[in-house]
Amino acid sequence: MPDAHIRKTDNLPQLSLHIPEPRFRPGDAPDFSDIAVPAVGALSRPAESATPAAMRDHAYGLVRVLEFDGSASGPWNPRLSPDRLRAMLRYMMLVRAFDDRMFRAQRQGKTSFYMKSTGEEAVSVAATMALARDDMCFPSYRQQGILITRDYPLIDMMNQIYSNRGDPLKGRQLPIMYSAKDYGFFSVSGNLATQYPQAVGWAMASAAKGDSRIAAVWCGEGSTAEGDFHSAMTFAAVYNAPVILNVVNNQWAISSFSGFAGGERTTFAARAVGYGIASLRVDGNDPLAVYAATQWASDRARTDNGPTLIEHFTYRAEGHSTSDDPSAYRAREEYAAWPFGDPVLRLKQHLIALGEWDEGRYAAQATELADLVKASQKEAEKNGILGHGLHQPLASMFEDVFEQLPPHLVEQREQMLAEQTRKFGPKGRQCQ
Amino acid sequence: MNMIEAINDALDIMLARDPDVVVLGEDVGYFGGVFRATAGLQEKHGKTRVFDTPITECGIIGVAVGMGAYGMRPVPEIQFADYIYPALDQLVSEAARLRYRSAGDFIAPMTVRSPFGGGIFGGQTHSQSPEGIFTHCSGLKTVIPATPYDAKGLLIAAIEDNDPVIFFEPKRIYNGPFSGYYDRPVEPWAKHDGSVVPEGYYRIELGKAKIVRPGSDVTILCYGTMVHVVQAVVADAGIDAEIVDLRTLMPLDVATIEESVKRTGRCLIVHEATRTSGFGAELAATVQERCFYHLEAPVERVTGFDTPYPHSLEWAYFPGPVRIATALEKIMRV
């Protein structure tokens, strides 16, 4: 036989490898006019028991409640009382004030690291307000709004950020990786997406025990590329776990735009369709839409109708972290050009349109919250700031590796304590 | 009982004793496990206590971490230790560190059961001994039984332990204590003292080694299948060796090791896992540091070679009687 089985390639077109590229780089003028802004009311609000298949349009559309003129309408309007709306605005403003202050604290050298959530305040605050207080949240590192909405002490958040004497995590964790079981806030890990199957497991346990609590988990769109995301989606579907799977699509994973997570050809909400999981894609800068979607998913989970994936379509307004300079990879004016505006300002506008708020009250509250954060910071700094000596007893380094200290750690602790004077001077823990 | 029956019994007892214990893994439910370790448990305890999972190791362990955070006591199974790697991130980055990073706010009280080890013509992906990966990771305990009696008592202790435990089951000795003489018939467990398993609840403390044969000439440190191979070799060689079954690698029973080697003056370490950076290196360093002035000969290691586990050349690879006997002769000559 001659080489009949070998394909002749000289008359075929050459293949090419597609490398996604964001549309705007530094120096470009961003123009998002091609991003579809579906009309408020374009998507129905199905029963919470709807089949995943019936939710297909909701995976590709966009749940919206707030018009850009500040009015609210459509089937997803949660019709919150003015007091609830004002509480929501206050928490979102508090998150923003906290972020601003802590970012500055990092720049002043008071801590090593910080991550803001600017532009994404609705995604954590409004969602948390739609959950029950004892539902367990499995956040990524950009949902500080959960803790703030559940009235976790700002001082303890700062103590953690400063790794000081008051740090509930004893200086062991990088700043912002909070843990607060009593507030339904699972320990934040540096490893992306690991909390996804964990949240599903927590929800499965709740169901297995006949409990009525549900779990909610957050990750960024970049993290959906992790294998843990797939595992979690599979488990959630297989066991009909009472869990809300939030994907915060803020367009950027550090310097990589969402195209590198697979966002060029489909939505992140659409991932759920293939798993047989109900999904909602919402305007993440519309706090009422985020609230309504979470409320829907929460009711669905609590009535044993299973999991929901919610894609929050938003924009990361600031750098990835204090270690990042976004002007190195994206157009400076992107956030200003973002067609969905700013979540805090949109809620403010809504309250004003309702006649329940005014610019004067907004300005006064901004000042009040800035002062509150500043006062909390002063208190927290009484417990020390990072770099000013060692704030934890050195021996605490060996605790909690295991429930009890095994012999080899006892030995290593003795060794370290013996080094203490030579390392840190005769006073031992100086600058304490 | 054989080792499978002992493990099954331990799971059965713990499922009955503690409503928070839950068994999950691939094929563990209706079918009862590919090695029968969970046979009958779903029927007896119900589908929400013992259930099958999708084939995703990172999912199995990740879900178990979440169930532990809720307050349950999961016992996930990884079908073969060779397939534990997709779950490494969840084990190393999450389960092992959860208590530490949350300052005790959350814990991961889980026991990961997984058949491990070679000698069964399992080839590259049904024979591995990856214990060294886990002993290297702070926050995990690693336990390996060598008899049905120990398997039951250690597994019960592991399930009750509030720390994450990697529980490796030497599948070569599930049905009988393999001597390493692959050309001889394998004896059933019934002829071995270690198969006498008390009914009901008992536990063997983690972190305690067992001297399975007292001796004065040389200390042999081993665990799992190799405990039986070493016993067979020592019986044939006529050397008064002290054989120590470590049982728990992390935390390690350093006191028993140190006491034994100081008494014998010689030490041989035997494990199936590959040599370089294997757990034997940790043992050799420990012995050297603590027993230096008592050593009459260099510490020797008989281990798997630094190659992937071969299929057809299994008995050339396996650290069996010839290699152990040769090492013993070398140590005793010095």
CSV table of N, CA and C in Angstrom, one decimal, chain A residues 34-142:
chain,number,residue,atom,x,y,z
A,34,ASP,N,-21.3,48.4,22.6
A,34,ASP,CA,-21.8,47.2,22.0
A,34,ASP,C,-22.3,46.2,23.1
A,35,ILE,N,-22.0,46.5,24.3
A,35,ILE,CA,-22.5,45.6,25.4
A,35,ILE,C,-24.0,45.8,25.5
A,36,ALA,N,-24.7,44.7,25.3
A,36,ALA,CA,-26.2,44.8,25.4
A,36,ALA,C,-26.7,45.2,26.8
A,37,VAL,N,-27.5,46.1,26.9
A,37,VAL,CA,-28.2,46.5,28.1
A,37,VAL,C,-29.7,46.2,28.0
A,38,PRO,N,-30.0,44.9,28.3
A,38,PRO,CA,-31.4,44.5,28.1
A,38,PRO,C,-32.4,45.4,29.0
A,39,ALA,N,-33.6,45.5,28.5
A,39,ALA,CA,-34.5,46.4,29.2
A,39,ALA,C,-34.9,45.8,30.5
A,40,VAL,N,-35.2,46.6,31.5
A,40,VAL,CA,-35.7,46.2,32.8
A,40,VAL,C,-37.1,45.5,32.4
A,41,GLY,N,-37.3,44.3,33.0
A,41,GLY,CA,-38.5,43.6,32.7
A,41,GLY,C,-38.4,42.7,31.5
A,42,ALA,N,-37.3,42.7,30.9
A,42,ALA,CA,-37.2,41.8,29.7
A,42,ALA,C,-37.2,40.3,30.1
A,43,LEU,N,-36.8,40.0,31.3
A,43,LEU,CA,-36.8,38.6,31.8
A,43,LEU,C,-37.9,38.4,32.8
A,44,SER,N,-38.6,37.3,32.6
A,44,SER,CA,-39.7,36.9,33.6
A,44,SER,C,-39.1,36.5,34.9
A,45,ARG,N,-39.9,36.5,35.9
A,45,ARG,CA,-39.5,35.9,37.2
A,45,ARG,C,-40.3,34.6,37.4
A,46,PRO,N,-39.6,33.5,37.0
A,46,PRO,CA,-40.3,32.2,37.1
A,46,PRO,C,-40.5,31.8,38.6
A,47,ALA,N,-41.3,30.8,38.8
A,47,ALA,CA,-41.5,30.2,40.1
A,47,ALA,C,-40.1,29.7,40.6
A,48,GLU,N,-39.9,29.8,41.9
A,48,GLU,CA,-38.6,29.3,42.5
A,48,GLU,C,-38.4,27.8,42.2
A,49,SER,N,-39.5,27.1,41.9
A,49,SER,CA,-39.4,25.7,41.6
A,49,SER,C,-39.2,25.4,40.1
A,50,ALA,N,-38.9,26.4,39.3
A,50,ALA,CA,-38.8,26.2,37.8
A,50,ALA,C,-37.7,25.2,37.5
A,51,THR,N,-37.8,24.5,36.5
A,51,THR,CA,-36.8,23.5,36.1
A,51,THR,C,-35.6,24.3,35.5
A,52,PRO,N,-34.4,23.8,35.7
A,52,PRO,CA,-33.2,24.4,35.1
A,52,PRO,C,-33.4,24.7,33.6
A,53,ALA,N,-34.0,23.8,32.9
A,53,ALA,CA,-34.2,23.9,31.5
A,53,ALA,C,-35.1,25.2,31.2
A,54,ALA,N,-36.0,25.5,32.0
A,54,ALA,CA,-36.9,26.6,31.8
A,54,ALA,C,-36.1,28.0,32.1
A,55,MET,N,-34.9,27.9,32.6
A,55,MET,CA,-34.2,29.1,33.0
A,55,MET,C,-33.1,29.5,32.0
A,56,ARG,N,-33.2,28.8,30.8
A,56,ARG,CA,-32.2,29.0,29.8
A,56,ARG,C,-32.0,30.5,29.4
A,57,ASP,N,-33.1,31.2,29.2
A,57,ASP,CA,-33.0,32.6,28.8
A,57,ASP,C,-32.3,33.4,29.9
A,58,HIS,N,-32.5,33.0,31.1
A,58,HIS,CA,-32.0,33.8,32.2
A,58,HIS,C,-30.5,33.6,32.4
A,59,ALA,N,-29.9,32.6,31.7
A,59,ALA,CA,-28.5,32.4,31.7
A,59,ALA,C,-27.8,33.3,30.6
A,60,TYR,N,-28.6,33.8,29.7
A,60,TYR,CA,-28.0,34.6,28.6
A,60,TYR,C,-28.4,36.1,28.7
A,61,GLY,N,-29.6,36.3,29.3
A,61,GLY,CA,-30.1,37.7,29.5
A,61,GLY,C,-29.4,38.4,30.7
A,62,LEU,N,-30.1,39.4,31.2
A,62,LEU,CA,-29.6,40.1,32.3
A,62,LEU,C,-30.8,40.6,33.2
A,63,VAL,N,-30.8,40.0,34.4
A,63,VAL,CA,-31.9,40.5,35.3
A,63,VAL,C,-31.6,41.9,35.7
A,64,ARG,N,-32.5,42.8,35.5
A,64,ARG,CA,-32.3,44.2,35.9
A,64,ARG,C,-33.6,44.7,36.6
A,65,VAL,N,-33.4,45.6,37.5
A,65,VAL,CA,-34.5,46.2,38.2
A,65,VAL,C,-34.5,47.7,38.1
A,66,LEU,N,-33.3,48.3,38.4
A,66,LEU,CA,-33.1,49.7,38.4
A,66,LEU,C,-32.9,50.3,37.0
A,67,GLU,N,-33.7,51.2,36.6
A,67,GLU,CA,-33.4,52.0,35.4
A,67,GLU,C,-32.3,53.0,35.7
A,68,PHE,N,-31.7,53.6,34.7
A,68,PHE,CA,-30.7,54.5,34.9
A,68,PHE,C,-31.2,55.9,35.3
A,69,ASP,N,-32.5,56.0,35.3
A,69,ASP,CA,-33.1,57.3,35.9
A,69,ASP,C,-33.4,57.1,37.4
A,70,GLY,N,-33.1,55.9,37.9
A,70,GLY,CA,-33.4,55.7,39.4
A,70,GLY,C,-34.7,55.1,39.7
A,71,SER,N,-35.5,54.8,38.7
A,71,SER,CA,-36.8,54.2,39.0
A,71,SER,C,-36.5,52.6,39.0
A,72,ALA,N,-37.4,51.9,39.7
A,72,ALA,CA,-37.3,50.5,39.7
A,72,ALA,C,-38.6,49.9,39.2
A,73,SER,N,-38.5,48.8,38.4
A,73,SER,CA,-39.8,48.2,38.0
A,73,SER,C,-39.5,46.8,37.5
A,74,GLY,N,-40.5,46.2,37.0
A,74,GLY,CA,-40.3,44.8,36.4
A,74,GLY,C,-40.6,43.7,37.5
A,75,PRO,N,-40.7,42.5,37.0
A,75,PRO,CA,-41.1,41.4,37.9
A,75,PRO,C,-40.1,41.1,38.9
A,76,TRP,N,-38.8,41.5,38.8
A,76,TRP,CA,-37.8,41.2,39.7
A,76,TRP,C,-37.7,42.3,40.8
A,77,ASN,N,-38.4,43.3,40.7
A,77,ASN,CA,-38.4,44.4,41.7
A,77,ASN,C,-38.7,43.8,43.1
A,78,PRO,N,-37.7,43.8,44.0
A,78,PRO,CA,-38.0,43.1,45.3
A,78,PRO,C,-38.9,44.0,46.3
A,79,ARG,N,-39.2,45.2,45.8
A,79,ARG,CA,-40.1,46.1,46.6
A,79,ARG,C,-39.7,46.2,48.0
A,80,LEU,N,-38.4,46.6,48.3
A,80,LEU,CA,-37.9,46.7,49.6
A,80,LEU,C,-38.4,48.0,50.2
A,81,SER,N,-38.6,48.0,51.5
A,81,SER,CA,-39.0,49.2,52.2
A,81,SER,C,-37.9,50.2,52.2
A,82,PRO,N,-38.3,51.5,52.3
A,82,PRO,CA,-37.2,52.6,52.3
A,82,PRO,C,-36.2,52.3,53.4
A,83,ASP,N,-36.6,51.8,54.5
A,83,ASP,CA,-35.6,51.5,55.6
A,83,ASP,C,-34.6,50.5,55.1
A,84,ARG,N,-35.1,49.4,54.5
A,84,ARG,CA,-34.2,48.4,54.0
A,84,ARG,C,-33.2,48.9,52.9
A,85,LEU,N,-33.8,49.8,52.1
A,85,LEU,CA,-33.0,50.4,51.0
A,85,LEU,C,-31.9,51.3,51.6
A,86,ARG,N,-32.3,52.0,52.7
A,86,ARG,CA,-31.3,52.9,53.3
A,86,ARG,C,-30.2,52.1,54.0
A,87,ALA,N,-30.7,50.9,54.6
A,87,ALA,CA,-29.7,50.1,55.3
A,87,ALA,C,-28.7,49.5,54.3
A,88,MET,N,-29.2,49.1,53.1
A,88,MET,CA,-28.4,48.6,52.0
A,88,MET,C,-27.4,49.6,51.6
A,89,LEU,N,-27.9,50.8,51.4
A,89,LEU,CA,-27.0,51.9,50.9
A,89,LEU,C,-25.9,52.2,52.0
A,90,ARG,N,-26.3,52.2,53.3
A,90,ARG,CA,-25.3,52.4,54.3
A,90,ARG,C,-24.2,51.4,54.3
A,91,TYR,N,-24.6,50.1,54.2
A,91,TYR,CA,-23.6,49.0,54.2
A,91,TYR,C,-22.7,49.2,53.0
A,92,MET,N,-23.3,49.4,51.9
A,92,MET,CA,-22.4,49.6,50.7
A,92,MET,C,-21.4,50.7,50.8
A,93,MET,N,-21.9,51.8,51.4
A,93,MET,CA,-21.1,53.0,51.6
A,93,MET,C,-20.0,52.7,52.6
A,94,LEU,N,-20.4,51.9,53.6
A,94,LEU,CA,-19.4,51.5,54.7
A,94,LEU,C,-18.3,50.6,54.1
A,95,VAL,N,-18.7,49.7,53.2
A,95,VAL,CA,-17.7,48.9,52.6
A,95,VAL,C,-16.7,49.8,51.8
A,96,ARG,N,-17.2,50.7,51.1
A,96,ARG,CA,-16.4,51.6,50.3
A,96,ARG,C,-15.5,52.5,51.2
A,97,ALA,N,-16.0,53.0,52.3
A,97,ALA,CA,-15.2,53.8,53.2
A,97,ALA,C,-14.1,52.9,53.8
A,98,PHE,N,-14.5,51.7,54.2
A,98,PHE,CA,-13.5,50.8,54.8
A,98,PHE,C,-12.4,50.5,53.8
A,99,ASP,N,-12.8,50.2,52.6
A,99,ASP,CA,-11.8,49.9,51.5
A,99,ASP,C,-10.8,51.1,51.3
A,100,ASP,N,-11.4,52.3,51.2
A,100,ASP,CA,-10.5,53.4,51.0
A,100,ASP,C,-9.5,53.6,52.1
A,101,ARG,N,-10.0,53.4,53.3
A,101,ARG,CA,-9.1,53.7,54.5
A,101,ARG,C,-8.0,52.6,54.6
A,102,MET,N,-8.4,51.4,54.3
A,102,MET,CA,-7.4,50.3,54.5
A,102,MET,C,-6.4,50.3,53.3
A,103,PHE,N,-6.9,50.7,52.1
A,103,PHE,CA,-6.0,50.8,51.0
A,103,PHE,C,-4.9,51.9,51.4
A,104,ARG,N,-5.4,53.0,52.0
A,104,ARG,CA,-4.4,54.0,52.4
A,104,ARG,C,-3.5,53.5,53.5
A,105,ALA,N,-4.0,52.7,54.4
A,105,ALA,CA,-3.2,52.2,55.5
A,105,ALA,C,-2.1,51.3,54.9
A,106,GLN,N,-2.4,50.6,53.8
A,106,GLN,CA,-1.3,49.8,53.2
A,106,GLN,C,-0.3,50.7,52.6
A,107,ARG,N,-0.7,51.8,51.9
A,107,ARG,CA,0.2,52.7,51.3
A,107,ARG,C,1.1,53.4,52.3
A,108,GLN,N,0.5,53.6,53.6
A,108,GLN,CA,1.3,54.2,54.6
A,108,GLN,C,2.2,53.2,55.3
A,109,GLY,N,2.2,52.0,54.9
A,109,GLY,CA,3.1,51.0,55.4
A,109,GLY,C,2.6,50.4,56.7
A,110,LYS,N,1.3,50.5,57.0
A,110,LYS,CA,0.8,50.0,58.3
A,110,LYS,C,0.4,48.5,58.1
A,111,THR,N,0.3,48.0,56.9
A,111,THR,CA,0.1,46.6,56.7
A,111,THR,C,0.7,46.2,55.3
A,112,SER,N,0.8,44.9,55.1
A,112,SER,CA,1.5,44.5,53.9
A,112,SER,C,0.7,44.4,52.6
A,113,PHE,N,-0.7,44.4,52.8
A,113,PHE,CA,-1.5,44.0,51.6
A,113,PHE,C,-2.9,44.4,51.9
A,114,TYR,N,-3.6,44.8,50.8
A,114,TYR,CA,-5.1,45.0,50.9
A,114,TYR,C,-5.7,44.7,49.5
A,115,MET,N,-7.0,44.4,49.5
A,115,MET,CA,-7.7,44.3,48.3
A,115,MET,C,-9.1,45.0,48.4
A,116,LYS,N,-9.3,45.9,47.5
A,116,LYS,CA,-10.6,46.6,47.5
A,116,LYS,C,-11.7,45.9,46.8
A,117,SER,N,-12.9,46.3,47.0
A,117,SER,CA,-14.0,45.7,46.3
A,117,SER,C,-14.8,46.8,45.5
A,118,THR,N,-14.2,47.9,45.3
A,118,THR,CA,-14.9,49.0,44.7
A,118,THR,C,-15.6,48.7,43.4
A,119,GLY,N,-16.8,49.0,43.4
A,119,GLY,CA,-17.7,48.7,42.2
A,119,GLY,C,-18.4,47.4,42.3
A,120,GLU,N,-18.0,46.6,43.3
A,120,GLU,CA,-18.7,45.3,43.5
A,120,GLU,C,-19.4,45.2,44.9
A,121,GLU,N,-19.7,46.4,45.5
A,121,GLU,CA,-20.3,46.4,46.8
A,121,GLU,C,-21.6,45.7,46.8
A,122,ALA,N,-22.4,45.8,45.7
A,122,ALA,CA,-23.7,45.3,45.7
A,122,ALA,C,-23.7,43.7,45.8
A,123,VAL,N,-22.7,43.2,45.1
A,123,VAL,CA,-22.5,41.7,45.0
A,123,VAL,C,-22.5,41.0,46.3
A,124,SER,N,-21.8,41.7,47.3
A,124,SER,CA,-21.8,41.1,48.6
A,124,SER,C,-22.8,41.6,49.5
A,125,VAL,N,-23.0,42.9,49.6
A,125,VAL,CA,-24.0,43.5,50.5
A,125,VAL,C,-25.4,43.1,50.2
A,126,ALA,N,-25.9,43.3,49.0
A,126,ALA,CA,-27.3,43.0,48.7
A,126,ALA,C,-27.5,41.5,48.8
A,127,ALA,N,-26.6,40.7,48.4
A,127,ALA,CA,-26.8,39.3,48.4
A,127,ALA,C,-26.9,38.8,49.9
A,128,THR,N,-26.0,39.4,50.7
A,128,THR,CA,-26.1,39.0,52.2
A,128,THR,C,-27.4,39.4,52.8
A,129,MET,N,-27.9,40.5,52.4
A,129,MET,CA,-29.2,41.0,53.0
A,129,MET,C,-30.3,40.1,52.6
A,130,ALA,N,-30.2,39.4,51.5
A,130,ALA,CA,-31.2,38.5,51.0
A,130,ALA,C,-31.1,37.1,51.6
A,131,LEU,N,-30.0,36.8,52.4
A,131,LEU,CA,-29.8,35.5,53.0
A,131,LEU,C,-30.3,35.6,54.4
A,132,ALA,N,-30.5,34.4,55.0
A,132,ALA,CA,-30.7,34.4,56.5
A,132,ALA,C,-29.4,34.6,57.2
A,133,ARG,N,-29.5,35.1,58.4
A,133,ARG,CA,-28.3,35.4,59.2
A,133,ARG,C,-27.4,34.2,59.4
A,134,ASP,N,-28.1,33.0,59.5
A,134,ASP,CA,-27.3,31.8,59.8
A,134,ASP,C,-27.0,30.9,58.6
A,135,ASP,N,-27.2,31.4,57.4
A,135,ASP,CA,-26.7,30.7,56.2
A,135,ASP,C,-25.2,30.9,56.2
A,136,MET,N,-24.5,29.9,55.7
A,136,MET,CA,-23.1,29.9,55.7
A,136,MET,C,-22.5,30.5,54.4
A,137,CYS,N,-21.7,31.5,54.4
A,137,CYS,CA,-21.1,32.1,53.2
A,137,CYS,C,-19.7,31.6,53.1
A,138,PHE,N,-19.4,31.2,51.9
A,138,PHE,CA,-18.0,30.8,51.5
A,138,PHE,C,-17.5,31.8,50.5
A,139,PRO,N,-16.9,32.9,51.0
A,139,PRO,CA,-16.4,34.0,50.2
A,139,PRO,C,-15.1,33.7,49.5
A,140,SER,N,-14.8,34.5,48.4
A,140,SER,CA,-13.5,34.6,48.0
A,140,SER,C,-12.9,35.8,48.8
A,141,TYR,N,-11.8,36.4,48.3
A,141,TYR,CA,-11.2,37.5,49.1
A,141,TYR,C,-11.8,38.8,48.8
A,142,ARG,N,-12.9,38.9,48.0
A,142,ARG,CA,-13.4,40.3,47.7
A,142,ARG,C,-14.9,40.4,48.1
